[in-house]
Coordinates of C-alpha atoms (C1' of nucleotides) in Angstrom, one line a residue:
Chain A
M199 CA 0.1 0.2 0.1
P200 CA 2.4 2.7 -1.2
T201 CA -0.1 5.5 -0.5
L202 CA -0.3 4.4 3.2
T203 CA 3.4 4.8 3.9
A204 CA 3.4 8.5 3.6
A205 CA 2.4 9.3 7.2
G206 CA 2.0 12.5 9.6
I207 CA 1.0 15.9 8.5
E208 CA 3.9 16.5 6.5
P209 CA 1.5 16.8 3.3
L210 CA 0.0 19.6 5.3
F211 CA 3.0 21.5 6.0
R212 CA 3.9 21.3 2.4
L213 CA 0.3 22.6 1.5
L214 CA 0.1 25.4 3.8
G215 CA 3.7 26.3 2.7
R216 CA 2.6 27.1 -0.5
Y217 CA 0.4 30.0 0.7
M218 CA 2.5 31.2 3.3
V219 CA 6.0 30.7 5.0
L220 CA 5.6 28.6 8.0
D221 CA 8.3 28.9 10.8
E222 CA 9.0 26.4 13.4
A223 CA 6.4 27.7 15.8
D224 CA 3.8 27.1 13.3
R225 CA 4.8 23.6 12.5
A226 CA 4.8 22.7 16.1
A227 CA 1.4 24.4 16.7
L228 CA 0.1 22.3 13.8
S229 CA 1.8 19.3 14.9
T230 CA -0.5 19.3 18.0
L231 CA -3.3 18.4 15.4
E232 CA -1.8 14.8 15.1
T233 CA -1.4 14.0 18.6
G234 CA -5.0 12.4 18.8
P235 CA -5.9 8.9 17.6
I236 CA -5.6 8.2 13.7
C237 CA -8.6 6.7 11.9
T238 CA -8.4 4.2 9.3
C239 CA -11.1 3.6 6.8
D240 CA -11.3 0.9 4.1
A241 CA -11.8 1.6 0.5
R242 CA -15.5 1.8 -0.8
T243 CA -16.7 2.7 2.7
D244 CA -18.4 6.0 3.8
I245 CA -16.5 8.3 6.3
A246 CA -19.7 10.4 6.6
R247 CA -23.1 10.2 5.4
E248 CA -25.4 13.0 4.2
G249 CA -27.8 14.2 7.0
E250 CA -25.5 13.5 9.8
N251 CA -24.5 16.1 12.2
P252 CA -21.0 17.2 11.5
T253 CA -18.6 17.6 14.6
V254 CA -15.3 16.8 13.8
I255 CA -12.8 18.2 11.3
R256 CA -11.0 15.8 9.0
L257 CA -7.6 15.8 8.1
L258 CA -6.6 13.2 5.4
V259 CA -3.0 11.8 6.0
S260 CA -3.0 9.1 3.5
G261 CA -5.2 7.7 0.8
W262 CA -7.6 9.2 -1.6
A263 CA -11.3 10.2 -0.4
C264 CA -13.9 12.1 -2.0
R265 CA -16.9 14.3 -1.4
Y266 CA -20.0 13.1 -3.3
K267 CA -23.8 13.7 -3.6
D268 CA -26.4 11.3 -4.9
L269 CA -29.9 11.2 -6.0
P270 CA -32.7 9.0 -4.7
D271 CA -32.5 6.8 -7.9
G272 CA -28.7 5.9 -7.4
R273 CA -27.1 8.3 -9.7
R274 CA -23.9 9.7 -7.8
Q275 CA -21.7 12.7 -8.6
I276 CA -18.3 12.9 -7.2
V277 CA -17.8 16.6 -6.4
A278 CA -14.4 16.8 -4.8
F279 CA -11.2 14.6 -4.5
F280 CA -9.4 14.7 -1.1
L281 CA -5.7 14.2 -1.4
P282 CA -3.3 13.8 1.6
G283 CA -2.8 17.0 3.4
D284 CA -6.4 18.1 2.5
F285 CA -9.0 19.1 5.3
C286 CA -12.3 17.5 4.4
D287 CA -14.4 20.2 5.8
L288 CA -13.1 23.1 7.8
N289 CA -16.0 24.9 8.6
V290 CA -19.2 22.7 8.1
Y291 CA -19.3 21.8 11.9
I292 CA -21.2 24.8 12.4
L293 CA -23.9 23.5 10.3
S294 CA -26.6 20.9 11.7
E295 CA -26.6 18.6 8.8
L296 CA -24.1 17.5 6.3
D297 CA -25.5 18.1 2.7
H298 CA -23.3 15.5 1.1
S299 CA -21.3 12.3 1.8
I300 CA -17.6 11.6 2.2
G301 CA -16.4 8.5 1.1
A302 CA -13.0 6.6 1.0
L303 CA -12.0 5.7 -2.3
T304 CA -8.6 3.9 -1.3
Q305 CA -7.8 2.6 2.2
V306 CA -7.4 6.0 3.9
R307 CA -5.8 7.4 7.2
Y308 CA -7.0 10.6 8.7
Y309 CA -7.3 12.6 12.1
D310 CA -10.4 13.2 13.3
I311 CA -9.8 16.8 14.9
Q312 CA -12.2 18.6 17.5
P313 CA -13.1 22.1 16.3
Q314 CA -11.8 23.4 20.1
Q315 CA -8.6 21.6 19.6
F316 CA -8.4 23.5 16.2
Q317 CA -9.3 26.8 17.8
E318 CA -6.4 26.2 20.2
V319 CA -3.8 25.9 17.2
I320 CA -5.5 29.2 15.9
D321 CA -5.1 31.1 19.3
Q322 CA -1.5 30.2 19.4
R323 CA -0.8 31.0 15.8
P324 CA -3.4 33.6 14.6
H325 CA -1.8 34.3 11.2
L326 CA -2.5 30.7 10.2
V327 CA -6.1 31.6 9.9
R328 CA -5.0 33.3 6.6
A329 CA -3.4 30.1 5.3
L330 CA -6.3 27.9 6.2
L331 CA -8.9 30.6 4.6
W332 CA -6.7 30.2 1.3
H333 CA -7.1 26.4 1.5
E334 CA -10.7 27.1 1.7
M335 CA -10.8 29.5 -1.1
V336 CA -8.7 27.1 -3.2
S337 CA -11.3 24.2 -2.5
A338 CA -14.0 26.7 -3.7
G339 CA -12.0 27.6 -6.9
I340 CA -11.6 23.9 -7.7
Q341 CA -15.3 23.4 -7.4
R342 CA -16.0 26.3 -9.7
E343 CA -13.5 25.1 -12.2
W344 CA -15.1 21.7 -12.1
L345 CA -18.7 23.2 -12.8
L346 CA -16.9 24.8 -16.0
S347 CA -15.3 21.5 -17.1
I348 CA -18.6 19.6 -16.6
G349 CA -20.8 22.4 -18.2
Q350 CA -18.7 23.4 -21.1
R351 CA -15.6 21.2 -21.4
S352 CA -15.7 18.0 -23.9
P353 CA -14.9 14.6 -22.3
L354 CA -11.5 14.7 -23.7
E355 CA -10.8 18.2 -22.3
R356 CA -12.5 17.5 -19.0
L357 CA -10.4 14.4 -18.4
S358 CA -7.1 16.2 -19.3
H359 CA -7.9 19.4 -17.0
L360 CA -8.5 17.0 -14.3
F361 CA -5.1 15.2 -14.8
V362 CA -3.4 18.3 -14.8
E363 CA -5.1 19.6 -11.7
L364 CA -4.3 16.2 -9.9
Y365 CA -0.9 16.7 -10.9
Y366 CA -0.5 20.2 -9.5
R367 CA -2.1 19.1 -6.3
L368 CA -0.1 16.0 -5.8
R369 CA 3.0 17.7 -6.5
A370 CA 2.3 20.3 -4.0
V371 CA 2.2 17.5 -1.2
G372 CA 5.0 15.7 -2.8
L373 CA 3.2 12.9 -4.3
A374 CA 4.4 13.4 -7.8
T375 CA 7.7 12.0 -9.1
G376 CA 8.6 13.8 -12.4
L377 CA 5.4 13.9 -14.6
S378 CA 4.0 10.5 -12.9
F379 CA 1.8 9.9 -9.8
D380 CA -0.2 7.3 -8.5
L381 CA -3.8 7.4 -9.6
P382 CA -5.3 4.7 -7.0
I383 CA -9.1 5.1 -8.0
T384 CA -11.0 3.3 -10.8
Q385 CA -12.2 4.4 -14.0
N386 CA -15.6 4.3 -12.3
H387 CA -14.6 7.1 -10.0
L388 CA -13.4 8.9 -12.9
A389 CA -16.8 8.8 -14.6
E390 CA -18.6 9.8 -11.6
A391 CA -16.4 12.8 -11.2
N392 CA -16.7 13.9 -14.6
G393 CA -20.3 13.2 -15.2
L394 CA -19.8 10.5 -17.8
S395 CA -20.6 6.7 -18.3
V396 CA -17.8 4.4 -17.4
V397 CA -17.9 3.3 -21.3
H398 CA -17.5 6.6 -22.5
L399 CA -14.7 7.5 -20.1
N400 CA -12.7 4.4 -20.9
R401 CA -13.0 5.4 -24.7
T402 CA -12.0 8.8 -23.7
L403 CA -8.8 7.4 -22.0
Q404 CA -8.0 5.4 -25.0
E405 CA -8.2 8.4 -27.0
M406 CA -5.9 10.2 -24.6
R407 CA -3.3 7.4 -24.9
R408 CA -3.5 7.4 -28.7
A409 CA -3.1 10.8 -28.8
G410 CA 0.2 10.6 -26.8
L411 CA -0.9 12.6 -24.0
I412 CA -0.7 9.9 -21.1
E413 CA 0.3 6.6 -20.3
L414 CA -1.9 4.9 -17.7
S415 CA -1.5 1.4 -16.3
D416 CA -1.1 -0.3 -13.0
R417 CA -2.6 2.6 -11.1
Q418 CA 0.1 4.7 -12.5
L419 CA -0.4 7.7 -14.6
R420 CA 2.4 9.2 -16.6
I421 CA 2.1 12.6 -18.3
I422 CA 3.7 12.4 -21.6
D423 CA 3.6 16.0 -22.6
L424 CA 2.5 18.7 -19.9
D425 CA 2.3 21.6 -22.1
R426 CA 0.1 19.8 -24.8
L427 CA -2.0 18.5 -22.0
K428 CA -2.7 21.8 -20.6
S429 CA -3.2 23.1 -23.9
V430 CA -5.8 20.4 -24.8
A431 CA -7.6 21.2 -21.4
M432 CA -7.2 24.9 -21.7
F433 CA -5.8 24.9 -18.3
N434 CA -5.3 28.1 -16.3
S435 CA -3.6 27.5 -12.9
N436 CA -4.8 30.6 -11.5
Y437 CA -7.6 28.9 -9.7
L438 CA -5.4 26.9 -7.5
H439 CA -3.7 30.1 -6.3
F440 CA -0.2 28.7 -5.7
N441 CA 1.4 31.8 -5.7
R442 CA 2.0 33.5 -2.3
S443 CA 0.4 37.0 -2.0
Chain B
M1142 CA -37.6 48.4 -13.3
P1143 CA -39.1 46.5 -10.4
T1144 CA -36.2 44.8 -9.2
L1145 CA -34.7 48.3 -8.7
T1146 CA -37.2 49.5 -6.3
A1147 CA -36.2 47.2 -3.4
A1148 CA -33.6 49.2 -1.8
G1149 CA -31.1 49.1 1.1
I1150 CA -30.0 46.1 2.9
E1151 CA -33.3 44.7 4.1
P1152 CA -32.7 41.7 1.8
L1153 CA -29.6 41.1 3.8
F1154 CA -31.3 41.2 7.2
R1155 CA -33.8 38.7 5.9
L1156 CA -31.2 36.2 4.8
L1157 CA -29.0 36.4 7.8
G1158 CA -32.2 36.3 9.9
R1159 CA -32.7 32.8 8.7
Y1160 CA -29.5 31.8 10.2
M1161 CA -29.6 33.6 13.4
V1162 CA -32.1 35.9 15.3
L1163 CA -30.7 39.4 14.8
D1164 CA -31.4 42.2 17.3
E1165 CA -31.3 45.9 16.9
A1166 CA -27.8 46.3 17.6
D1167 CA -26.8 43.7 14.9
R1168 CA -29.0 45.6 12.7
A1169 CA -27.6 48.6 13.4
A1170 CA -24.0 47.4 12.9
L1171 CA -24.8 46.1 9.5
S1172 CA -26.3 49.3 8.6
T1173 CA -23.0 50.9 8.8
L1174 CA -22.3 48.8 5.7
E1175 CA -24.7 50.9 3.5
T1176 CA -23.3 54.1 4.5
G1177 CA -21.0 54.3 1.5
P1178 CA -21.7 55.2 -2.0
I1179 CA -23.7 52.9 -3.9
C1180 CA -22.8 51.4 -7.3
T1181 CA -24.8 51.0 -10.2
C1182 CA -24.2 48.6 -13.2
D1183 CA -25.9 48.4 -16.5
A1184 CA -27.2 44.8 -17.7
R1185 CA -24.5 42.9 -19.8
T1186 CA -21.6 44.4 -18.1
D1187 CA -18.7 43.1 -16.0
I1188 CA -18.6 44.1 -12.5
A1189 CA -15.3 42.3 -12.1
R1190 CA -13.1 40.5 -14.4
E1191 CA -11.1 37.3 -14.0
G1192 CA -7.2 38.0 -13.3
E1193 CA -8.2 41.4 -11.4
N1194 CA -6.9 41.9 -7.9
P1195 CA -10.0 41.9 -5.7
T1196 CA -10.2 44.6 -2.9
V1197 CA -13.6 45.0 -2.0
I1198 CA -16.4 42.9 -0.7
R1199 CA -19.6 43.3 -2.7
L1200 CA -23.3 43.4 -1.3
L1201 CA -25.8 43.2 -3.9
V1202 CA -28.9 45.2 -3.1
S1203 CA -31.0 45.0 -6.4
G1204 CA -31.0 43.2 -9.4
W1205 CA -29.5 40.0 -10.5
A1206 CA -25.7 39.1 -11.1
C1207 CA -23.5 36.1 -11.7
R1208 CA -20.3 34.8 -11.3
Y1209 CA -19.1 33.0 -14.5
K1210 CA -15.9 31.5 -15.9
D1211 CA -15.1 31.4 -19.6
L1212 CA -12.8 29.7 -22.1
P1213 CA -10.3 30.9 -24.5
D1214 CA -12.8 30.1 -27.2
G1215 CA -15.7 31.8 -25.9
R1216 CA -17.6 29.1 -24.2
R1217 CA -19.1 30.4 -20.9
Q1218 CA -20.4 28.7 -17.7
I1219 CA -22.5 30.7 -15.1
V1220 CA -21.4 29.0 -11.7
A1221 CA -23.9 31.2 -9.5
F1222 CA -26.5 33.4 -9.4
F1223 CA -26.3 36.4 -6.9
L1224 CA -29.6 37.6 -5.8
P1225 CA -30.2 40.8 -3.7
G1226 CA -28.8 40.4 -0.3
D1227 CA -26.0 38.2 -1.4
F1228 CA -22.5 39.0 -0.8
C1229 CA -20.6 38.2 -4.2
D1230 CA -17.4 37.5 -2.4
L1231 CA -16.8 37.6 1.2
N1232 CA -13.3 36.1 1.4
V1233 CA -11.6 36.5 -1.9
Y1234 CA -10.0 39.9 -1.1
I1235 CA -7.4 37.9 0.6
L1236 CA -6.2 36.3 -2.9
S1237 CA -4.2 38.2 -5.2
E1238 CA -6.1 37.3 -8.3
L1239 CA -9.6 36.8 -9.2
D1240 CA -10.2 33.3 -10.6
H1241 CA -13.7 34.1 -12.3
S1242 CA -15.5 37.0 -13.3
I1243 CA -18.7 38.7 -12.1
G1244 CA -21.2 40.1 -14.5
A1245 CA -24.3 42.0 -14.1
L1246 CA -27.4 40.1 -15.5
T1247 CA -29.7 43.1 -15.0
Q1248 CA -29.2 46.4 -14.1
V1249 CA -27.9 46.2 -10.5
R1250 CA -27.0 48.4 -7.6
Y1251 CA -24.4 46.9 -4.8
Y1252 CA -22.1 48.7 -2.0
D1253 CA -18.5 48.1 -2.5
I1254 CA -17.2 47.4 1.0
Q1255 CA -13.9 47.9 2.3
P1256 CA -12.8 44.8 4.4
Q1257 CA -11.5 47.0 6.8
Q1258 CA -15.1 48.3 7.2
F1259 CA -16.3 45.0 7.3
Q1260 CA -14.1 44.0 10.1
E1261 CA -15.3 47.0 12.3
V1262 CA -18.7 45.5 12.1
I1263 CA -17.5 42.1 13.1
D1264 CA -15.6 43.6 16.1
Q1265 CA -18.6 45.3 17.2
R1266 CA -20.7 42.2 16.9
P1267 CA -18.6 39.2 16.9
H1268 CA -21.3 36.6 16.7
L1269 CA -22.4 37.7 13.5
V1270 CA -19.2 36.0 12.2
R1271 CA -21.4 32.8 12.5
A1272 CA -24.1 34.0 10.3
L1273 CA -21.6 35.2 7.8
L1274 CA -19.8 31.8 7.9
W1275 CA -23.0 30.2 7.4
H1276 CA -23.7 32.1 4.3
E1277 CA -20.5 31.0 2.8
M1278 CA -21.5 27.4 3.6
V1279 CA -24.7 27.8 1.8
S1280 CA -22.9 29.4 -1.3
A1281 CA -20.6 26.3 -1.0
G1282 CA -23.5 24.1 -0.9
I1283 CA -25.4 25.5 -3.7
Q1284 CA -22.3 25.2 -5.8
R1285 CA -22.0 21.6 -5.0
E1286 CA -25.6 21.0 -5.9
W1287 CA -25.1 22.6 -9.1
L1288 CA -22.2 20.2 -9.9
L1289 CA -24.8 17.3 -9.1
S1290 CA -27.4 18.8 -11.4
I1291 CA -25.1 19.4 -14.4
G1292 CA -23.4 15.9 -13.7
Q1293 CA -26.3 13.7 -13.1
R1294 CA -29.8 15.5 -13.6
S1295 CA -31.3 15.5 -17.1
P1296 CA -32.1 18.9 -18.6
L1297 CA -35.6 18.7 -17.3
E1298 CA -34.6 17.8 -13.9
R1299 CA -31.9 20.4 -13.8
L1300 CA -34.1 23.2 -14.7
S1301 CA -36.8 22.0 -12.3
H1302 CA -34.1 22.0 -9.8
L1303 CA -32.6 25.6 -10.5
F1304 CA -36.3 27.0 -10.3
V1305 CA -37.0 25.4 -7.1
E1306 CA -33.8 26.8 -5.6
L1307 CA -34.4 30.3 -7.0
Y1308 CA -38.0 30.3 -5.4
Y1309 CA -36.3 29.4 -2.0
R1310 CA -33.7 31.8 -2.2
L1311 CA -36.0 34.8 -3.5
R1312 CA -38.7 33.8 -0.9
A1313 CA -36.0 34.1 1.8
V1314 CA -35.2 37.8 0.9
G1315 CA -39.2 38.7 0.4
L1316 CA -38.8 38.5 -3.7
A1317 CA -41.4 35.8 -4.1
T1318 CA -45.4 36.4 -3.9
G1319 CA -47.2 33.2 -3.5
L1320 CA -45.5 30.7 -5.9
S1321 CA -44.4 33.3 -8.4
F1322 CA -41.2 35.5 -8.9
D1323 CA -39.6 37.6 -11.2
L1324 CA -37.1 36.0 -13.5
P1325 CA -35.4 38.9 -15.2
I1326 CA -32.9 36.8 -16.9
T1327 CA -32.7 35.6 -20.4
Q1328 CA -33.0 31.8 -21.7
N1329 CA -29.3 32.4 -22.8
H1330 CA -28.5 32.8 -19.3
L1331 CA -30.3 30.0 -18.2
A1332 CA -28.6 27.8 -21.0
E1333 CA -25.1 29.1 -19.7
A1334 CA -26.1 28.2 -16.1
N1335 CA -27.1 24.6 -17.1
G1336 CA -24.7 23.7 -19.7
L1337 CA -27.1 23.5 -22.4
S1338 CA -27.7 25.0 -25.8
V1339 CA -30.2 27.9 -25.7
V1340 CA -32.1 25.8 -28.3
H1341 CA -32.6 22.9 -26.2
L1342 CA -33.2 24.9 -22.9
N1343 CA -36.2 26.6 -25.0
R1344 CA -37.2 23.0 -25.8
T1345 CA -37.2 21.9 -22.3
L1346 CA -38.9 25.2 -21.0
Q1347 CA -41.7 24.3 -23.3
E1348 CA -41.8 20.7 -22.0
M1349 CA -42.1 21.9 -18.5
R1350 CA -45.1 24.1 -19.4
R1351 CA -46.7 21.5 -21.3
A1352 CA -46.1 19.1 -18.2
G1353 CA -48.0 21.7 -16.3
L1354 CA -45.1 22.4 -13.9
I1355 CA -44.6 26.2 -14.5
E1356 CA -45.8 29.2 -16.6
L1357 CA -43.2 31.6 -17.7
S1358 CA -44.0 34.7 -19.6
D1359 CA -43.0 38.3 -19.5
R1360 CA -40.2 37.6 -17.1
Q1361 CA -42.5 36.3 -14.7
L1362 CA -42.0 32.7 -13.3
R1363 CA -45.1 31.0 -11.8
I1364 CA -44.7 27.5 -10.2
I1365 CA -48.1 25.8 -10.5
D1366 CA -47.4 22.7 -8.4
L1367 CA -44.5 23.1 -6.2
D1368 CA -44.5 19.5 -4.7
R1369 CA -44.4 18.0 -8.2
L1370 CA -41.8 20.3 -9.4
K1371 CA -39.6 19.3 -6.3
S1372 CA -40.5 15.5 -7.0
V1373 CA -39.2 16.1 -10.6
A1374 CA -36.3 17.9 -9.6
M1375 CA -35.5 15.4 -6.6
F1376 CA -35.0 18.4 -4.6
N1377 CA -33.9 18.2 -1.0
S1378 CA -33.8 21.6 0.5
N1379 CA -31.1 20.6 3.0
Y1380 CA -28.2 22.0 1.2
L1381 CA -29.7 25.4 1.8
H1382 CA -29.6 25.1 5.5
F1383 CA -32.5 27.1 6.2
N1384 CA -32.9 25.8 9.7
R1385 CA -31.3 27.7 12.4
S1386 CA -29.1 25.6 14.4
Chain C
dC651 C1' -37.3 52.8 -40.7
dG652 C1' -33.1 49.8 -39.6
dG653 C1' -30.6 47.2 -36.2
dA654 C1' -30.2 44.6 -31.6
dT655 C1' -32.0 41.4 -28.8
dG656 C1' -34.6 37.5 -27.6
dC657 C1' -37.6 33.7 -28.3
dT658 C1' -39.2 29.7 -31.2
dT659 C1' -39.1 26.0 -34.8
dG660 C1' -37.3 22.6 -38.4
dA661 C1' -33.8 19.7 -40.3
dT662 C1' -29.7 17.1 -39.5
dG663 C1' -25.6 15.1 -37.7
dT664 C1' -23.3 13.1 -34.1
dA665 C1' -21.7 12.6 -29.5
dT666 C1' -22.7 9.9 -25.7
dC667 C1' -25.8 6.6 -23.2
dT668 C1' -27.6 2.0 -22.8
dC669 C1' -27.3 -2.8 -23.0
dA670 C1' -24.5 -6.8 -23.2
dA671 C1' -20.8 -9.6 -23.1
dG672 C1' -16.1 -11.2 -22.6
dA673 C1' -11.3 -11.2 -20.5
dC674 C1' -8.5 -10.8 -16.7
dG675 C1' -6.7 -10.6 -12.0
dT676 C1' -7.7 -11.5 -7.2
dG677 C1' -9.2 -13.0 -3.1
dT678 C1' -12.1 -16.9 -0.8
dG679 C1' -14.1 -21.1 0.8
dG680 C1' -14.7 -25.9 -0.2
Chain D
dC1046 C1' -5.4 -26.6 -5.1
dC1047 C1' -9.6 -25.9 -7.8
dA1048 C1' -14.1 -23.5 -8.5
dC1049 C1' -16.2 -19.6 -8.0
dA1050 C1' -17.5 -14.8 -7.2
dC1051 C1' -16.3 -10.3 -7.6
dG1052 C1' -14.6 -6.2 -9.3
dT1053 C1' -12.4 -3.7 -13.1
dC1054 C1' -11.3 -2.9 -17.9
dT1055 C1' -12.7 -3.7 -22.5
dT1056 C1' -15.3 -3.9 -26.9
dG1057 C1' -19.6 -3.9 -30.0
dA1058 C1' -24.1 -2.7 -31.5
dG1059 C1' -28.0 0.2 -31.5
dA1060 C1' -30.8 3.8 -29.8
dT1061 C1' -31.4 8.8 -28.6
dA1062 C1' -30.7 12.9 -26.5
dC1063 C1' -28.5 17.0 -27.5
dA1064 C1' -25.8 20.2 -30.5
dT1065 C1' -25.4 22.7 -34.4
dC1066 C1' -26.9 25.3 -38.4
dA1067 C1' -30.3 28.1 -40.4
dA1068 C1' -34.2 31.0 -40.5
dG1069 C1' -38.5 33.6 -39.1
dC1070 C1' -40.9 36.6 -36.1
dA1071 C1' -41.6 39.8 -32.3
dT1072 C1' -40.1 43.6 -29.6
dC1073 C1' -37.7 47.5 -28.4
dC1074 C1' -35.1 51.5 -29.5
dG1075 C1' -32.3 54.4 -31.8

DNA sequence: CGGATGCTTGATGTATCTCAAGACGTGTGG
DNA sequence: CCACACGTCTTGAGATACATCAAGCATCCG
């Protein structure tokens, strides 16, 4: 389980470090978040269900999870991927009822963090709020970009865009080597995230391979030509706000 | 211009009042937000463009606006509607570059609020943060629901869902009378928000009329059978979080 | 009167879904 | 150790929902 070896909250450090320079005191304060017990969850199981009352903030440390919504007749839409270092929901605990579900796509490990415990970190290092807020804004930006993708981009463009996004996000937390990264999810998941049938997603993948844009096998994605992939996807990285302000 | 007659920040009071009981001191503090000059913007013009550096928080008081993203080749996706009482962007001013544009769909009026001025209101009435945070969470929830709609719902379901959502949101700010409300935007806008061509949107509208779900003419939408419309849309209002916690 | 803008309709093509089946790998219980 | 179930990827055939292109009409406004 390669995705499980990357432990601790190192990914979080890297993530927040892209928005703001973290000093030792910051790291120390954030490290208290991982003093609690770590949770493990098997692939294809729910971490939280729509309708529940959210009480904790979840910090993913290894594996992939997703936020999804479903319809009474079973149709399902993945609306976000959670990668190591991501908070599943920084603020929802103020709501009385979850409007979406969170599912593990692979085996995952995460910390359940009490809002109060979180508050203590912020009290200690108030300027961290800025980085956390930034993280939230990026999540919102990704959400909007997905809406643009599903609404306007063709399947080929859409999938290309998703792969570039995942590449940048994984690279930001040290989980990409060169132009390759572990893609531990199924084509079914990719289809559900892109609003496509599995059959069509599969054919789109083949088209991408034929076009020499990517290689994908054994859960390893390799981008062959990043510039061309970005061009096909009409990718503009501004929504990831990776530049420190 | 009926949408222009509803002035002031009464809509905002109503909106926040759904999340939290506001007392006179709260209202007084919030009222200082409207002491600045009011801005007016014509229909079909941009209020803010992608790439700009955001510096103000915008509070819409009358008319409709939208958040949209576009692709180099001109394709455009509306990712959110802003109705009277909505903040266009509560937090983006911490980012250095806007990742989306904001456009006026009708003639609109809004206040440009300096973050600092906003901070003063919060310093005065700290518990208002909760209501504002709530407003942000609802916006995020709407965004997710739209993703579900575009990704999984059929055009008929999708449009039905949008109309129910608009009905609830407009009712919340006092802009619906009975089951009717002003829908001051074009079919083109509806198409761009739903990821459909205008032609198909038009035919879907006709299908809805034929099915006895709605009446729509002269920019007035009347819902004929709310329960049936909700049922067609598979509408679950939980994502609007209208219940006080 | 002429030019925008928005709504509507028809005809045609095609992108995408659905249904169905087979191949492959993996884990599990007999 | 084999038989079997299960999950995943792949391919084919057929149906259809949707986009595109094109045109006509109404309204509004200069």
